[in-house]
Amino acid sequence: MTDFTQVPSDAFQQLRRRVAEITRYGAAMAVLGWDQETYMPPKGAAARARQLSALAQLVHRLSTEPQVGEWLAQAEADMQAQGWDPDGDPARFLKVARREYDRATKVPTEWVAEFSRLTSEAQHRWKEARQRQDFALFAPYLRRIVEMRREYAEFFAPYDHIYDPLLDAFEPGMKTATVQALFARLREAQVALLQAIMARPQVDDAFLYRPFPVERQKAFVRQVLAAMGFDFQRGRLDESAHPFTTGFSVDDVRLTTRYKETDFFGQAFYSSLHEMGHGLYGQGVDPAYEETPLAGGASLGVHESQSRLWENLVGRSRAYVTWLLPRLQQAFPGVVDDVSVDAFYRGVNKVQPSLIRTEADEVTYNLHIMLRLDLEIALLEGAVDVDDLPRVWNERMEADLGVRPRNDAEGVLQDIHWSMGSLGYFPTYALGNVMSAQIWQALRRDIPNLEAQIQAGQFADLLAWLREHIHRYGSKFEPLELLERATGAELHAEPYLEYLRTKYGEIYGL
Ligand code: ZN
């Protein structure tokens, strides 16, 4: 275990102490943010906004002071002079600290302030536009967001593609060209698979919507998460309007979910498995990385690979369902006693093209993401005008998914991300799916009886593998490097496509 206090560089030690201090304020902000979404009474909002803003300003000042840049440069010089191992923890500490410092200082303060005002106004307008199903109300704000995002990219020039600096904020080191090539391969194959599935008789999943008493749902989810390896001594599960995961240290990781009596699986159950995947990652980072830039995940895509792996590759597998169903029948007497393992398995894997991304199944989900990526790039390049977005959106939905939005709320206005200015975020969802299948392929190679273990409710080997190859490294490696080290191969689409074809070919008799 690396002891960062022993690194022989005064500048490194100064930097390390500053990073630790910033991390503590960041964790305090995370506690306030978590509380805001879970327990804060509605009228606490105004005071909470002031508290968070004060801490955000403090963190920004402590992160961007010229002194920090000087420590960083001196520590880098010490590293050169002393010949540190470039793959060692101290060298990687500096690499990540440099990335974060540059990102925080290359963008002028005035730009940040203006963008913050713009997106806060844009979010109000987006809500109103969505309510009235009228994109035109939001269009001028989106136009300005796109303009400002072009300016943002220029702060990081030179780049290969104008989208690269935006993507890099969420997936360090990832290039637009890499994602485009990957998505082109996926899109063609996933559209073809979807069309083949739609030509087959549909599976029945009505039993999933029978009433499951909420109090029992809560106890059951907790019991399942504990059995799968989530450590409740170092974490909690609470309720919020939108499920999320946050953490204040490796020993305090918070998950949230939501409950609805007649939609146990669509709301609480699978979203809890999803958030648990994020949470296990958070609990699995090397404790030596606490309060360093190496704590936290490698990227949003890698994080999503972990949540998707537990939610789908494990949670929607036949082996898992075989383990789960008898427990479900015991916990909810009489509710699904007449449902077979086979019927349950088919039900939780039903493929149904829908208008809404967050409700999409495994076969259609990436198609929603590809649409957004292509539109974001087209907007930045100026190839599509903001006013034309609803038309382009609807045509693409019809071409790829065979469904057409009846209004803008069901279409171009459904997601909050653009109003928050988060261009570059969407692709991480699909990258996570692709990575999850590639990781799964490596797991099955290394643990030949993995399915038998899952069917017996044994998740320890699976979790240990993820800890060993992914979790413990935190953000030490960039996503593509981490994936290659973990799986022995570069990021590629085939494992995901192979997974989809095998699984859904069997379910739908293709
Ligand atoms: Zn997630």
XYZ file of C-alpha atoms and ligand atoms in Angstrom:
511
model
C 0.000 0.000 0.000
C 1.410 3.334 -1.036
C 2.130 5.793 1.755
C 1.959 9.152 -0.003
C 3.409 10.933 3.041
C 6.762 9.252 2.296
C 7.136 10.664 -1.232
C 10.453 12.609 -1.123
C 9.340 15.960 -2.510
C 8.339 18.991 -0.431
C 6.245 20.340 -3.275
C 4.430 17.003 -3.545
C 3.694 17.061 0.190
C 2.351 20.635 0.025
C 0.156 19.647 -2.900
C -0.992 16.465 -1.153
C -2.077 18.392 1.949
C -3.963 20.907 -0.187
C -5.744 18.152 -2.141
C -6.723 16.435 1.128
C -8.173 19.707 2.448
C -10.153 20.286 -0.761
C -11.435 16.702 -0.650
C -12.818 17.224 2.866
C -14.759 20.313 1.790
C -15.920 18.390 -1.280
C -17.175 15.578 0.955
C -19.033 18.108 3.126
C -20.702 19.428 -0.050
C -21.654 15.872 -0.970
C -23.282 15.345 2.444
C -25.305 18.541 1.991
C -26.263 17.482 -1.545
C -27.300 14.002 -0.407
C -29.379 15.426 2.432
C -31.047 17.865 0.033
C -32.300 14.962 -2.106
C -33.328 12.670 0.766
C -34.344 14.295 4.071
C -34.240 18.095 3.786
C -37.651 19.741 4.262
C -38.769 21.725 1.177
C -38.298 25.127 2.808
C -34.647 24.365 3.549
C -33.790 24.870 -0.129
C -32.764 28.545 -0.068
C -30.380 28.214 2.898
C -28.955 24.988 1.471
C -28.201 26.714 -1.843
C -26.201 29.402 0.036
C -24.293 26.782 2.045
C -23.371 24.803 -1.068
C -22.408 27.934 -2.974
C -20.105 29.108 -0.153
C -18.315 25.750 -0.105
C -18.108 25.648 -3.916
C -16.389 29.043 -3.933
C -13.979 27.936 -1.236
C -13.120 24.764 -3.149
C -12.667 26.714 -6.380
C -10.293 29.202 -4.712
C -8.245 26.501 -2.983
C -8.008 24.503 -6.234
C -6.949 27.307 -8.562
C -4.572 29.462 -6.474
C -1.314 30.104 -8.389
C 0.559 28.444 -5.515
C -1.108 25.127 -6.411
C 0.243 25.421 -9.962
C 3.716 26.117 -8.559
C 3.638 23.062 -6.259
C 2.431 20.969 -9.155
C 5.210 22.152 -11.494
C 7.875 21.680 -8.800
C 6.595 18.186 -7.916
C 6.662 17.259 -11.618
C 10.273 18.497 -11.793
C 11.137 16.407 -8.711
C 9.514 13.390 -10.356
C 11.676 13.869 -13.475
C 14.856 14.428 -11.483
C 14.262 11.439 -9.198
C 12.994 9.155 -11.964
C 9.686 8.043 -10.388
C 7.988 4.972 -11.879
C 5.468 6.423 -14.377
C 2.967 3.677 -13.454
C 3.489 4.179 -9.718
C 0.885 5.819 -7.491
C 2.796 9.103 -6.879
C 3.324 9.688 -10.624
C -0.342 8.935 -11.309
C -1.344 11.218 -8.441
C 0.458 14.058 -10.233
C -0.985 13.152 -13.616
C -4.579 13.318 -12.348
C -3.879 16.437 -10.247
C -2.427 18.126 -13.363
C -5.490 17.207 -15.438
C -7.831 18.635 -12.803
C -5.779 21.789 -12.264
C -5.619 22.529 -15.991
C -9.328 21.916 -16.367
C -10.081 24.293 -13.490
C -7.683 27.066 -14.581
C -7.944 27.049 -18.401
C -11.541 28.226 -18.270
C -11.845 31.937 -17.313
C -13.835 32.714 -14.153
C -16.122 35.103 -16.101
C -17.037 32.286 -18.510
C -17.884 29.984 -15.603
C -20.079 32.639 -13.971
C -21.931 33.388 -17.217
C -22.422 29.700 -18.004
C -23.761 29.102 -14.521
C -26.322 31.925 -14.925
C -27.291 30.673 -18.384
C -27.841 27.048 -17.366
C -29.751 27.943 -14.239
C -32.173 30.022 -16.366
C -32.166 27.333 -19.072
C -33.287 24.667 -16.604
C -36.334 26.753 -15.621
C -37.147 27.305 -19.304
C -36.675 23.629 -20.098
C -39.136 22.621 -17.361
C -41.683 25.119 -18.643
C -41.132 24.085 -22.285
C -41.510 20.419 -21.389
C -44.705 21.096 -19.465
C -46.176 22.994 -22.420
C -44.697 20.503 -24.917
C -43.185 23.431 -26.793
C -39.525 23.229 -27.815
C -39.536 26.802 -29.166
C -39.585 28.153 -25.581
C -36.298 26.385 -24.821
C -34.596 26.783 -28.218
C -32.939 30.222 -27.646
C -31.330 28.946 -24.417
C -30.048 25.798 -26.067
C -28.654 27.888 -28.927
C -26.667 29.982 -26.429
C -25.508 26.836 -24.547
C -24.151 25.396 -27.797
C -22.340 28.679 -28.540
C -20.785 28.716 -25.080
C -19.780 25.069 -25.374
C -17.951 25.952 -28.619
C -16.096 28.671 -26.682
C -15.324 26.126 -23.960
C -13.757 23.731 -26.471
C -11.490 26.567 -27.664
C -9.976 26.895 -24.164
C -8.562 23.388 -24.740
C -7.343 23.892 -28.329
C -5.695 22.292 -30.188
C -7.963 19.253 -30.394
C -8.733 16.636 -33.061
C -12.481 17.258 -32.883
C -14.447 20.085 -31.254
C -16.347 17.463 -29.209
C -13.143 15.998 -27.711
C -12.727 18.522 -24.856
C -16.385 18.016 -23.848
C -16.105 14.244 -23.878
C -12.797 14.350 -22.029
C -14.442 16.003 -19.019
C -16.373 12.762 -18.411
C -14.153 10.140 -20.112
C -10.508 11.187 -19.729
C -8.489 10.313 -22.832
C -11.486 9.202 -24.932
C -11.656 10.545 -28.497
C -14.783 11.423 -30.474
C -13.532 9.377 -33.446
C -13.216 6.271 -31.214
C -16.756 6.638 -29.912
C -18.187 7.327 -33.377
C -16.575 4.205 -34.852
C -17.792 2.083 -31.952
C -21.332 3.457 -32.131
C -21.566 3.011 -35.917
C -20.845 -0.706 -35.473
C -23.337 -1.006 -32.594
C -26.122 0.922 -34.275
C -26.225 -1.187 -37.399
C -26.260 -4.446 -35.429
C -28.703 -3.288 -32.736
C -31.239 -1.921 -35.238
C -31.122 -5.242 -37.125
C -31.549 -7.227 -33.889
C -34.469 -5.057 -32.805
C -36.251 -5.531 -36.132
C -35.839 -9.315 -35.864
C -37.221 -9.285 -32.306
C -40.221 -7.142 -33.270
C -41.202 -9.709 -35.901
C -41.552 -12.364 -33.155
C -44.400 -12.903 -30.644
C -44.065 -10.627 -27.581
C -43.321 -11.991 -24.090
C -45.732 -11.461 -21.197
C -44.530 -9.365 -18.258
C -47.891 -8.383 -16.700
C -47.076 -10.233 -13.442
C -44.262 -7.730 -12.746
C -46.894 -5.045 -12.135
C -48.854 -6.912 -9.472
C -48.934 -5.157 -6.079
C -45.882 -5.798 -3.881
C -46.364 -4.101 -0.462
C -43.825 -1.264 -0.179
C -42.663 -2.037 3.374
C -41.764 -5.566 2.284
C -40.048 -4.238 -0.844
C -37.763 -2.179 1.406
C -36.766 -5.138 3.556
C -36.315 -7.404 0.542
C -34.082 -5.001 -1.403
C -31.873 -4.499 1.645
C -31.569 -8.243 2.145
C -30.650 -8.805 -1.528
C -28.062 -6.005 -1.587
C -26.397 -7.372 1.561
C -26.330 -10.884 0.049
C -24.681 -9.513 -3.095
C -21.880 -7.812 -1.191
C -22.929 -4.238 -0.404
C -21.489 -3.398 3.030
C -24.154 -1.693 5.153
C -21.533 -0.942 7.812
C -19.960 1.328 5.187
C -23.047 2.502 3.366
C -26.782 3.226 3.395
C -29.820 2.898 1.157
C -32.365 5.734 1.363
C -35.177 7.167 -0.767
C -35.157 10.024 -3.291
C -37.244 11.147 -6.268
C -34.481 10.071 -8.691
C -32.166 7.211 -7.656
C -28.483 8.132 -7.333
C -25.245 7.143 -5.580
C -22.851 9.411 -3.760
C -20.049 8.904 -1.268
C -18.169 10.836 1.382
C -15.311 8.341 1.783
C -14.537 4.721 0.919
C -16.238 3.880 4.238
C -19.417 5.888 3.666
C -21.220 5.269 0.382
C -24.880 6.311 -0.058
C -27.412 4.757 -2.426
C -30.969 5.895 -3.029
C -33.974 4.312 -4.699
C -37.751 4.837 -4.912
C -40.706 2.552 -4.289
C -44.019 2.061 -6.059
C -46.364 -0.740 -5.032
C -47.363 -1.715 -8.579
C -43.938 -1.348 -10.197
C -41.486 -3.060 -7.867
C -39.074 -4.152 -10.602
C -39.204 -1.038 -12.793
C -38.679 1.285 -9.795
C -37.049 -0.136 -6.679
C -35.548 -3.485 -7.527
C -33.458 -3.013 -10.658
C -32.573 0.598 -9.893
C -31.242 -0.590 -6.512
C -29.062 -3.203 -8.224
C -27.867 -0.452 -10.555
C -26.970 1.963 -7.762
C -25.404 -0.883 -5.790
C -23.034 -1.426 -8.743
C -21.904 2.201 -8.381
C -21.728 1.754 -4.607
C -19.615 -1.415 -4.688
C -17.145 0.473 -6.892
C -17.055 3.275 -4.314
C -16.517 0.845 -1.433
C -13.785 -0.988 -3.339
C -11.237 1.779 -3.991
C -7.816 1.309 -2.358
C -8.088 3.006 1.089
C -4.589 4.476 0.509
C -6.203 6.706 -2.148
C -8.481 8.422 0.380
C -8.238 12.216 0.078
C -6.031 12.000 -3.038
C -6.949 12.689 -6.696
C -6.959 8.884 -7.214
C -10.070 8.304 -5.080
C -13.333 7.973 -7.023
C -13.970 6.150 -10.276
C -11.945 6.191 -13.504
C -14.771 7.874 -15.450
C -18.531 8.012 -15.767
C -18.372 5.255 -18.401
C -16.385 2.905 -16.169
C -18.756 3.711 -13.298
C -21.709 2.879 -15.534
C -20.016 -0.375 -16.561
C -20.181 -1.429 -12.914
C -23.810 -0.424 -12.360
C -24.892 -2.067 -15.616
C -22.943 -5.217 -14.861
C -24.804 -5.828 -11.597
C -28.153 -4.641 -12.926
C -28.157 -6.480 -16.264
C -25.341 -8.993 -16.761
C -25.950 -10.395 -13.276
C -29.452 -9.221 -12.315
C -31.215 -10.085 -15.566
C -29.414 -13.403 -16.117
C -31.194 -16.745 -15.973
C -28.850 -17.924 -13.200
C -29.654 -14.915 -11.024
C -33.394 -15.126 -11.600
C -33.260 -18.830 -10.656
C -31.749 -17.813 -7.314
C -34.053 -14.819 -6.843
C -37.520 -16.170 -7.628
C -37.933 -18.607 -4.678
C -36.772 -15.858 -2.310
C -39.240 -13.449 -3.859
C -42.052 -15.985 -3.520
C -41.166 -16.483 0.133
C -40.999 -12.751 0.914
C -44.257 -11.928 -0.926
C -46.560 -14.926 -0.303
C -49.094 -15.511 -3.055
C -47.979 -12.661 -5.347
C -45.924 -14.558 -7.934
C -46.389 -18.179 -6.836
C -47.771 -19.078 -10.272
C -44.785 -17.628 -12.191
C -42.037 -19.977 -13.432
C -38.334 -19.131 -13.581
C -38.545 -19.172 -17.361
C -41.509 -16.784 -17.450
C -39.862 -14.475 -14.913
C -36.606 -14.434 -16.869
C -38.417 -13.534 -20.096
C -40.526 -10.924 -18.316
C -37.588 -8.949 -16.898
C -35.916 -9.054 -20.322
C -38.860 -7.918 -22.424
C -37.790 -5.792 -25.389
C -40.142 -2.920 -26.122
C -39.070 0.115 -28.179
C -40.181 3.200 -26.296
C -39.902 6.953 -26.636
C -38.229 7.479 -23.277
C -34.529 6.711 -22.761
C -34.746 5.968 -19.045
C -37.384 3.267 -19.679
C -35.405 1.552 -22.449
C -34.382 -2.125 -22.369
C -30.912 -3.507 -23.136
C -31.515 -3.864 -26.891
C -32.828 -0.340 -27.468
C -30.987 1.712 -24.811
C -27.855 2.475 -26.826
C -29.959 3.636 -29.790
C -31.331 6.454 -27.611
C -27.778 7.446 -26.696
C -26.469 7.385 -30.279
C -29.226 9.751 -31.350
C -28.162 12.240 -28.667
C -24.453 11.947 -29.454
C -25.000 12.531 -33.179
C -27.191 15.548 -32.470
C -24.721 17.058 -30.010
C -21.917 16.735 -32.541
C -24.086 18.118 -35.354
C -25.027 21.131 -33.199
C -21.402 21.884 -32.310
C -20.307 21.485 -35.919
C -23.201 23.661 -37.086
C -24.517 20.847 -39.298
C -27.958 20.990 -37.643
C -29.707 24.162 -36.524
C -31.295 24.232 -33.062
C -34.712 25.014 -34.596
C -34.572 21.798 -36.648
C -33.869 19.538 -33.659
C -37.426 18.279 -33.014
C -37.830 17.227 -36.659
C -34.415 15.524 -36.837
C -35.053 13.828 -33.481
C -38.448 12.438 -34.510
C -37.226 11.164 -37.877
C -34.327 9.340 -36.261
C -36.573 7.757 -33.582
C -38.799 6.423 -36.318
C -35.872 5.096 -38.378
C -34.053 3.364 -35.491
C -36.799 2.420 -33.040
C -39.965 2.461 -35.135
C -41.721 4.884 -32.758
C -42.491 8.574 -33.257
C -42.989 11.128 -30.443
C -46.426 12.758 -30.440
C -44.972 15.933 -28.913
C -41.663 17.534 -27.847
C -42.034 16.406 -24.216
C -41.910 12.789 -25.392
C -39.094 13.646 -27.749
C -36.358 16.255 -27.777
C -37.327 17.761 -24.383
C -37.330 14.544 -22.307
C -33.857 14.803 -20.727
C -32.587 17.514 -18.386
C -28.919 17.207 -19.485
C -28.810 19.811 -22.277
C -30.485 22.443 -20.109
C -27.704 21.880 -17.559
C -25.148 22.433 -20.319
C -23.924 18.834 -20.031
C -22.922 18.160 -23.626
C -20.521 15.204 -23.739
C -22.246 13.283 -20.934
C -24.663 11.014 -22.828
C -22.125 8.744 -24.583
C -20.835 7.563 -21.184
C -24.077 5.585 -20.669
C -23.573 3.521 -23.832
C -19.821 3.213 -23.260
C -20.667 1.728 -19.862
C -22.870 -0.919 -21.509
C -20.144 -1.862 -23.968
C -17.474 -2.007 -21.265
C -19.702 -4.093 -18.978
C -19.955 -6.894 -21.559
C -16.223 -6.826 -22.253
C -15.511 -7.069 -18.516
C -18.080 -9.860 -18.225
C -16.318 -11.844 -20.960
C -13.027 -11.592 -19.009
C -14.797 -12.567 -15.783
C -16.279 -15.707 -17.343
C -12.857 -16.672 -18.653
C -11.290 -16.298 -15.191
C -14.193 -17.809 -13.186
C -15.419 -20.760 -15.285
C -18.266 -21.696 -12.901
C -19.488 -18.104 -12.497
C -23.059 -18.931 -13.536
C -23.290 -21.836 -11.074
C -22.026 -19.531 -8.324
C -24.637 -16.881 -9.125
C -27.392 -19.486 -9.244
C -26.291 -20.577 -5.741
C -26.349 -16.960 -4.514
C -22.558 -16.772 -4.239
C -21.232 -13.394 -5.357
C -17.910 -13.263 -3.475
C -15.624 -14.416 -6.332
C -17.333 -12.053 -8.741
C -16.917 -9.085 -6.405
C -13.314 -10.048 -5.597
C -12.474 -10.084 -9.337
C -13.971 -6.619 -9.824
C -12.134 -5.319 -6.759
C -8.843 -6.763 -8.028
C -9.107 -5.610 -11.656
C -11.242 -2.450 -11.528
C -12.355 -1.020 -8.175
C -9.117 -0.765 -6.236
C -7.452 1.397 -8.892
C -9.881 4.295 -8.389
C -8.986 6.889 -11.033
C -5.307 5.845 -11.271
C -5.732 4.692 -14.889
C -7.675 6.390 -17.683
C -10.728 4.369 -18.797
C -9.244 2.791 -21.937
C -6.033 1.869 -20.133
C -7.931 0.375 -17.194
C -10.150 -1.661 -19.496
C -7.206 -3.031 -21.419
C -5.389 -3.983 -18.217
C -8.529 -5.654 -16.827
C -9.645 -7.525 -19.944
C -6.482 -7.864 -22.071
C -8.201 -6.173 -25.026
C -8.934 -2.688 -26.322
C -12.479 -1.352 -26.041
C -14.525 -3.057 -28.750
C -18.187 -3.667 -29.580
C -18.148 -7.434 -30.162
C -18.634 -8.733 -26.589
C -21.720 -6.549 -26.153
C -23.201 -7.537 -29.516
C -22.419 -11.204 -28.851
C -24.103 -10.933 -25.452
C -27.240 -9.336 -26.934
C -27.483 -11.786 -29.825
C -27.067 -14.877 -27.656
C -29.418 -13.763 -24.900
C -32.207 -12.277 -26.994
C -31.838 -14.865 -29.758
C -32.741 -17.491 -27.180
C -35.546 -15.498 -25.556
C -37.209 -14.534 -28.835
C -36.338 -17.721 -30.784
C -34.341 -15.995 -33.521
Zn -25.688 4.847 -13.242
